[in-house]
Amino acid sequence: MSGAPDAGSIAPPAAARTATVILFDIDGTLVLTGGAGGRAMTRAFEELFAVPDAFRGIPMPGRTDPLILADAAARAGVDLAPEVHDRFKARYHEILRAEVPVGGPRYGVMPGVRPLLETLQQRDDVTLALLTGNYEAAARIKLEHFDLWRYFGFGAFGDEAADRNALVPLALERTRQRGRPQVTAADLLIVGDTPLDVACARAGGARVVAVATGSHGVEELAACAPDLVLADLSDPTALLDLLAR
Ligand SMILES: [Mg+2]
């Protein structure tokens, strides 16, 4: 964040001058769960609505849980009244808790994530938070399994908006409520693995780092013009440089 040209003479503390809220996506960015989310949604849907394989062909990466569910429900002719949605979520989360430890072909904490979070957690000019299409309970199940939940102070989750773009203003509002009334969207840095992560950052006025550990490659992400594209987070030098700018 740049201040007035002569602001340097005031010499504010580093935390006040450059504090960045880094908003991490989960799936494909922090972790991959080997398809546990898709399996758990599929089983919960079949149990509740007697429709097998309800999510086949429905795109998931970068999209919010309620939007994914709404697509499946519309195709199956299921009326998603709020109490039905709540029942689905409850059963989905029960199954997810059992499915996440199972593993799969693409599974685990993404390269460099844990040391990066350790590094960022030490800094007083960085706040770590989540911005994810996952329902909050699903986010917690996935991240607690890999012992990553504890790094994040708050988040904006799929429960709160089916439209991912609406999660950025929510994260901003939450930051203000947590003692940073002056924070602006330019102080937010989103880290995500899909063009939809880049799009939500752009829509909300936030900066964005795209990381190609999920379902999209470096070239595809670069075409969305994020502030930075990384193959993975194993060398975070460029990301840390971005924080200083
Ligand atoms: Mg993702």
Short mmCIF file of C-alpha atoms and ligand atoms in Angstrom, two decimals:
data_model
loop_
_atom_site.label_atom_id
_atom_site.label_comp_id
_atom_site.label_asym_id
_atom_site.label_seq_id
_atom_site.Cartn_x
_atom_site.Cartn_y
_atom_site.Cartn_z
CA MET A 1 0.00 0.00 0.00
CA SER A 2 1.50 3.34 -0.97
CA GLY A 3 0.90 6.38 1.17
CA ALA A 4 1.45 10.06 0.48
CA PRO A 5 4.89 10.82 -0.97
CA ASP A 6 6.25 12.18 2.30
CA ALA A 7 4.52 9.65 4.54
CA GLY A 8 7.89 8.00 5.22
CA SER A 9 8.89 10.85 7.51
CA ILE A 10 6.10 9.85 9.89
CA ALA A 11 7.66 6.39 10.21
CA PRO A 12 4.60 4.45 11.28
CA PRO A 13 5.20 0.96 12.68
CA ALA A 14 5.61 -1.64 9.98
CA ALA A 15 2.39 -3.40 10.98
CA ALA A 16 0.34 -0.25 10.45
CA ARG A 17 2.06 0.62 7.19
CA THR A 18 1.92 -2.62 5.25
CA ALA A 19 -0.40 -5.03 7.06
CA THR A 20 -1.81 -7.50 4.57
CA VAL A 21 -4.65 -9.92 5.10
CA ILE A 22 -3.79 -13.06 3.17
CA LEU A 23 -6.92 -15.02 2.29
CA PHE A 24 -6.17 -18.63 1.40
CA ASP A 25 -8.37 -20.87 -0.68
CA ILE A 26 -8.37 -24.49 0.54
CA ASP A 27 -8.82 -27.17 -2.16
CA GLY A 28 -5.93 -27.23 -4.60
CA THR A 29 -4.20 -24.40 -2.75
CA LEU A 30 -3.53 -25.57 0.82
CA VAL A 31 -4.51 -29.22 0.49
CA LEU A 32 -5.99 -31.83 -1.77
CA THR A 33 -8.24 -34.41 -0.17
CA GLY A 34 -8.15 -37.12 -2.83
CA GLY A 35 -11.72 -36.46 -3.91
CA ALA A 36 -13.16 -36.82 -0.39
CA GLY A 37 -15.45 -33.82 -0.86
CA GLY A 38 -16.98 -35.15 -4.05
CA ARG A 39 -17.44 -38.63 -2.59
CA ALA A 40 -19.06 -37.28 0.57
CA MET A 41 -21.42 -34.98 -1.36
CA THR A 42 -22.39 -37.82 -3.67
CA ARG A 43 -23.16 -40.20 -0.79
CA ALA A 44 -25.08 -37.62 1.21
CA PHE A 45 -27.17 -36.71 -1.83
CA GLU A 46 -27.98 -40.33 -2.60
CA GLU A 47 -28.91 -41.07 1.02
CA LEU A 48 -31.22 -38.07 1.30
CA PHE A 49 -32.73 -37.90 -2.18
CA ALA A 50 -32.24 -41.42 -3.60
CA VAL A 51 -30.36 -40.03 -6.60
CA PRO A 52 -27.04 -41.76 -7.35
CA ASP A 53 -24.00 -40.02 -8.81
CA ALA A 54 -25.76 -36.66 -8.63
CA PHE A 55 -22.57 -34.61 -9.06
CA ARG A 56 -21.22 -36.32 -12.18
CA GLY A 57 -20.07 -33.70 -14.65
CA ILE A 58 -20.78 -30.78 -12.34
CA PRO A 59 -17.71 -28.54 -12.10
CA MET A 60 -16.35 -28.16 -8.58
CA PRO A 61 -12.94 -26.39 -8.55
CA GLY A 62 -13.22 -22.77 -7.46
CA ARG A 63 -17.00 -22.96 -7.02
CA THR A 64 -18.86 -22.69 -3.73
CA ASP A 65 -20.45 -25.71 -2.06
CA PRO A 66 -23.99 -24.24 -2.23
CA LEU A 67 -23.59 -23.52 -5.94
CA ILE A 68 -22.35 -27.05 -6.65
CA LEU A 69 -25.24 -28.46 -4.63
CA ALA A 70 -27.75 -26.20 -6.37
CA ASP A 71 -26.59 -27.52 -9.76
CA ALA A 72 -27.04 -31.12 -8.67
CA ALA A 73 -30.41 -30.40 -7.06
CA ALA A 74 -31.70 -28.60 -10.15
CA ARG A 75 -30.69 -31.49 -12.39
CA ALA A 76 -32.25 -34.05 -10.06
CA GLY A 77 -35.43 -32.00 -9.52
CA VAL A 78 -34.80 -31.70 -5.78
CA ASP A 79 -36.30 -28.69 -4.00
CA LEU A 80 -33.55 -27.20 -1.83
CA ALA A 81 -35.63 -25.53 0.85
CA PRO A 82 -33.47 -24.15 3.69
CA GLU A 83 -34.25 -27.06 6.02
CA VAL A 84 -33.39 -29.53 3.25
CA HIS A 85 -30.13 -27.71 2.62
CA ASP A 86 -29.35 -27.91 6.35
CA ARG A 87 -30.04 -31.64 6.40
CA PHE A 88 -27.75 -32.12 3.41
CA LYS A 89 -24.97 -30.14 5.05
CA ALA A 90 -25.22 -32.09 8.29
CA ARG A 91 -25.01 -35.46 6.56
CA TYR A 92 -22.31 -34.25 4.13
CA HIS A 93 -20.13 -33.17 7.02
CA GLU A 94 -20.59 -36.48 8.85
CA ILE A 95 -19.51 -38.41 5.78
CA LEU A 96 -16.71 -35.97 4.96
CA ARG A 97 -15.18 -36.49 8.39
CA ALA A 98 -14.86 -40.19 7.60
CA GLU A 99 -13.75 -39.68 3.98
CA VAL A 100 -10.96 -37.11 4.42
CA PRO A 101 -8.57 -39.57 6.13
CA VAL A 102 -9.12 -42.20 3.39
CA GLY A 103 -6.70 -40.61 0.92
CA GLY A 104 -6.65 -40.79 -2.85
CA PRO A 105 -4.56 -40.15 -5.94
CA ARG A 106 -4.03 -36.43 -5.27
CA TYR A 107 -3.87 -36.03 -1.55
CA GLY A 108 -2.12 -34.09 1.17
CA VAL A 109 -0.74 -30.70 2.08
CA MET A 110 0.52 -28.90 -1.04
CA PRO A 111 4.29 -28.32 -1.39
CA GLY A 112 5.64 -25.50 0.74
CA VAL A 113 2.34 -24.72 2.44
CA ARG A 114 3.26 -25.63 6.01
CA PRO A 115 6.60 -23.76 6.12
CA LEU A 116 4.99 -20.76 4.39
CA LEU A 117 2.21 -20.61 6.98
CA GLU A 118 4.79 -20.91 9.76
CA THR A 119 6.77 -18.02 8.23
CA LEU A 120 3.72 -15.81 7.71
CA GLN A 121 2.36 -16.53 11.17
CA GLN A 122 5.53 -15.04 12.69
CA ARG A 123 5.06 -11.72 10.91
CA ASP A 124 3.21 -8.87 12.59
CA ASP A 125 2.37 -7.30 9.22
CA VAL A 126 0.37 -10.32 8.04
CA THR A 127 -3.01 -11.68 9.08
CA LEU A 128 -3.88 -15.19 7.91
CA ALA A 129 -7.48 -15.96 7.02
CA LEU A 130 -9.53 -18.17 4.69
CA LEU A 131 -11.63 -17.41 1.64
CA THR A 132 -13.19 -20.61 0.41
CA GLY A 133 -16.26 -21.99 -1.26
CA ASN A 134 -16.33 -24.75 1.34
CA TYR A 135 -19.01 -24.71 3.99
CA GLU A 136 -17.25 -23.61 7.18
CA ALA A 137 -17.65 -27.01 8.81
CA ALA A 138 -16.18 -28.72 5.74
CA ALA A 139 -13.26 -26.29 5.71
CA ARG A 140 -12.58 -27.10 9.32
CA ILE A 141 -12.80 -30.87 8.80
CA LYS A 142 -10.35 -30.72 5.88
CA LEU A 143 -7.84 -28.40 7.52
CA GLU A 144 -7.97 -29.93 10.99
CA HIS A 145 -7.14 -33.29 9.48
CA PHE A 146 -3.89 -31.83 8.15
CA ASP A 147 -3.30 -29.69 11.27
CA LEU A 148 -3.65 -26.44 9.31
CA TRP A 149 -6.87 -24.98 10.77
CA ARG A 150 -4.98 -23.42 13.69
CA TYR A 151 -3.14 -20.96 11.43
CA PHE A 152 -6.27 -19.04 10.45
CA GLY A 153 -8.02 -16.47 12.61
CA PHE A 154 -11.20 -16.16 10.60
CA GLY A 155 -12.65 -16.72 7.17
CA ALA A 156 -15.36 -16.15 4.59
CA PHE A 157 -17.07 -19.41 3.69
CA GLY A 158 -19.44 -20.92 1.17
CA ASP A 159 -22.31 -20.94 3.70
CA GLU A 160 -22.37 -17.19 3.49
CA ALA A 161 -22.68 -16.68 -0.27
CA ALA A 162 -23.15 -18.97 -3.23
CA ASP A 163 -21.33 -16.37 -5.32
CA ARG A 164 -17.61 -16.51 -4.58
CA ASN A 165 -17.21 -12.84 -5.55
CA ALA A 166 -19.42 -11.89 -2.60
CA LEU A 167 -16.96 -13.50 -0.19
CA VAL A 168 -14.31 -10.79 -0.70
CA PRO A 169 -16.43 -7.93 0.73
CA LEU A 170 -17.40 -10.28 3.56
CA ALA A 171 -13.75 -10.96 4.37
CA LEU A 172 -13.08 -7.23 4.28
CA GLU A 173 -15.98 -6.53 6.65
CA ARG A 174 -14.79 -9.27 9.00
CA THR A 175 -11.29 -7.79 9.06
CA ARG A 176 -12.73 -4.39 9.99
CA GLN A 177 -14.77 -5.94 12.77
CA ARG A 178 -11.61 -7.52 14.12
CA GLY A 179 -9.91 -4.25 14.97
CA ARG A 180 -8.77 -3.00 11.56
CA PRO A 181 -11.43 -0.37 10.69
CA GLN A 182 -9.17 1.32 8.10
CA VAL A 183 -8.48 -1.82 6.06
CA THR A 184 -9.31 -1.60 2.35
CA ALA A 185 -9.63 -4.20 -0.39
CA ALA A 186 -6.13 -3.26 -1.57
CA ASP A 187 -4.81 -4.70 1.72
CA LEU A 188 -6.26 -8.12 0.87
CA LEU A 189 -4.19 -10.74 -0.93
CA ILE A 190 -6.03 -13.80 -2.16
CA VAL A 191 -4.14 -17.04 -2.78
CA GLY A 192 -6.05 -19.54 -4.89
CA ASP A 193 -5.75 -22.19 -7.58
CA THR A 194 -8.46 -21.39 -10.15
CA PRO A 195 -9.51 -18.62 -12.54
CA LEU A 196 -12.51 -18.12 -10.23
CA ASP A 197 -10.16 -17.23 -7.38
CA VAL A 198 -8.51 -14.62 -9.61
CA ALA A 199 -11.93 -13.34 -10.73
CA CYS A 200 -13.22 -12.88 -7.18
CA ALA A 201 -10.09 -10.98 -6.23
CA ARG A 202 -10.45 -8.69 -9.23
CA ALA A 203 -14.15 -8.14 -8.60
CA GLY A 204 -13.41 -7.19 -5.00
CA GLY A 205 -10.33 -5.01 -5.64
CA ALA A 206 -7.94 -7.42 -3.91
CA ARG A 207 -4.55 -8.60 -5.08
CA VAL A 208 -4.19 -12.25 -6.02
CA VAL A 209 -1.58 -14.99 -6.26
CA ALA A 210 -2.53 -17.98 -8.40
CA VAL A 211 -0.89 -21.29 -7.58
CA ALA A 212 -0.97 -24.21 -10.01
CA THR A 213 -1.28 -27.06 -7.51
CA GLY A 214 -4.98 -27.64 -8.14
CA SER A 215 -6.85 -28.19 -11.37
CA HIS A 216 -5.29 -25.45 -13.51
CA GLY A 217 -1.79 -25.11 -14.92
CA VAL A 218 0.56 -22.15 -14.81
CA GLU A 219 -0.23 -20.97 -18.35
CA GLU A 220 -3.97 -21.15 -17.86
CA LEU A 221 -3.72 -19.18 -14.63
CA ALA A 222 -1.32 -16.64 -16.14
CA ALA A 223 -3.91 -15.93 -18.83
CA CYS A 224 -6.21 -14.62 -16.05
CA ALA A 225 -3.55 -12.00 -15.20
CA PRO A 226 -3.15 -12.47 -11.45
CA ASP A 227 -0.48 -10.40 -9.70
CA LEU A 228 1.69 -13.50 -9.49
CA VAL A 229 1.55 -17.12 -10.71
CA LEU A 230 3.47 -19.87 -8.95
CA ALA A 231 3.80 -23.55 -9.86
CA ASP A 232 3.55 -24.27 -6.14
CA LEU A 233 4.38 -22.60 -2.83
CA SER A 234 7.70 -24.38 -2.22
CA ASP A 235 9.64 -21.19 -3.04
CA PRO A 236 7.56 -18.30 -1.67
CA THR A 237 10.19 -15.63 -2.42
CA ALA A 238 8.08 -13.90 -5.07
CA LEU A 239 5.00 -14.02 -2.83
CA LEU A 240 6.93 -12.47 0.05
CA ASP A 241 8.27 -9.81 -2.34
CA LEU A 242 4.71 -9.02 -3.35
CA LEU A 243 3.84 -8.35 0.30
CA ALA A 244 6.56 -5.70 0.43
CA ARG A 245 5.17 -3.84 -2.58
MG MG B 1 -9.43 -24.22 -4.88
#
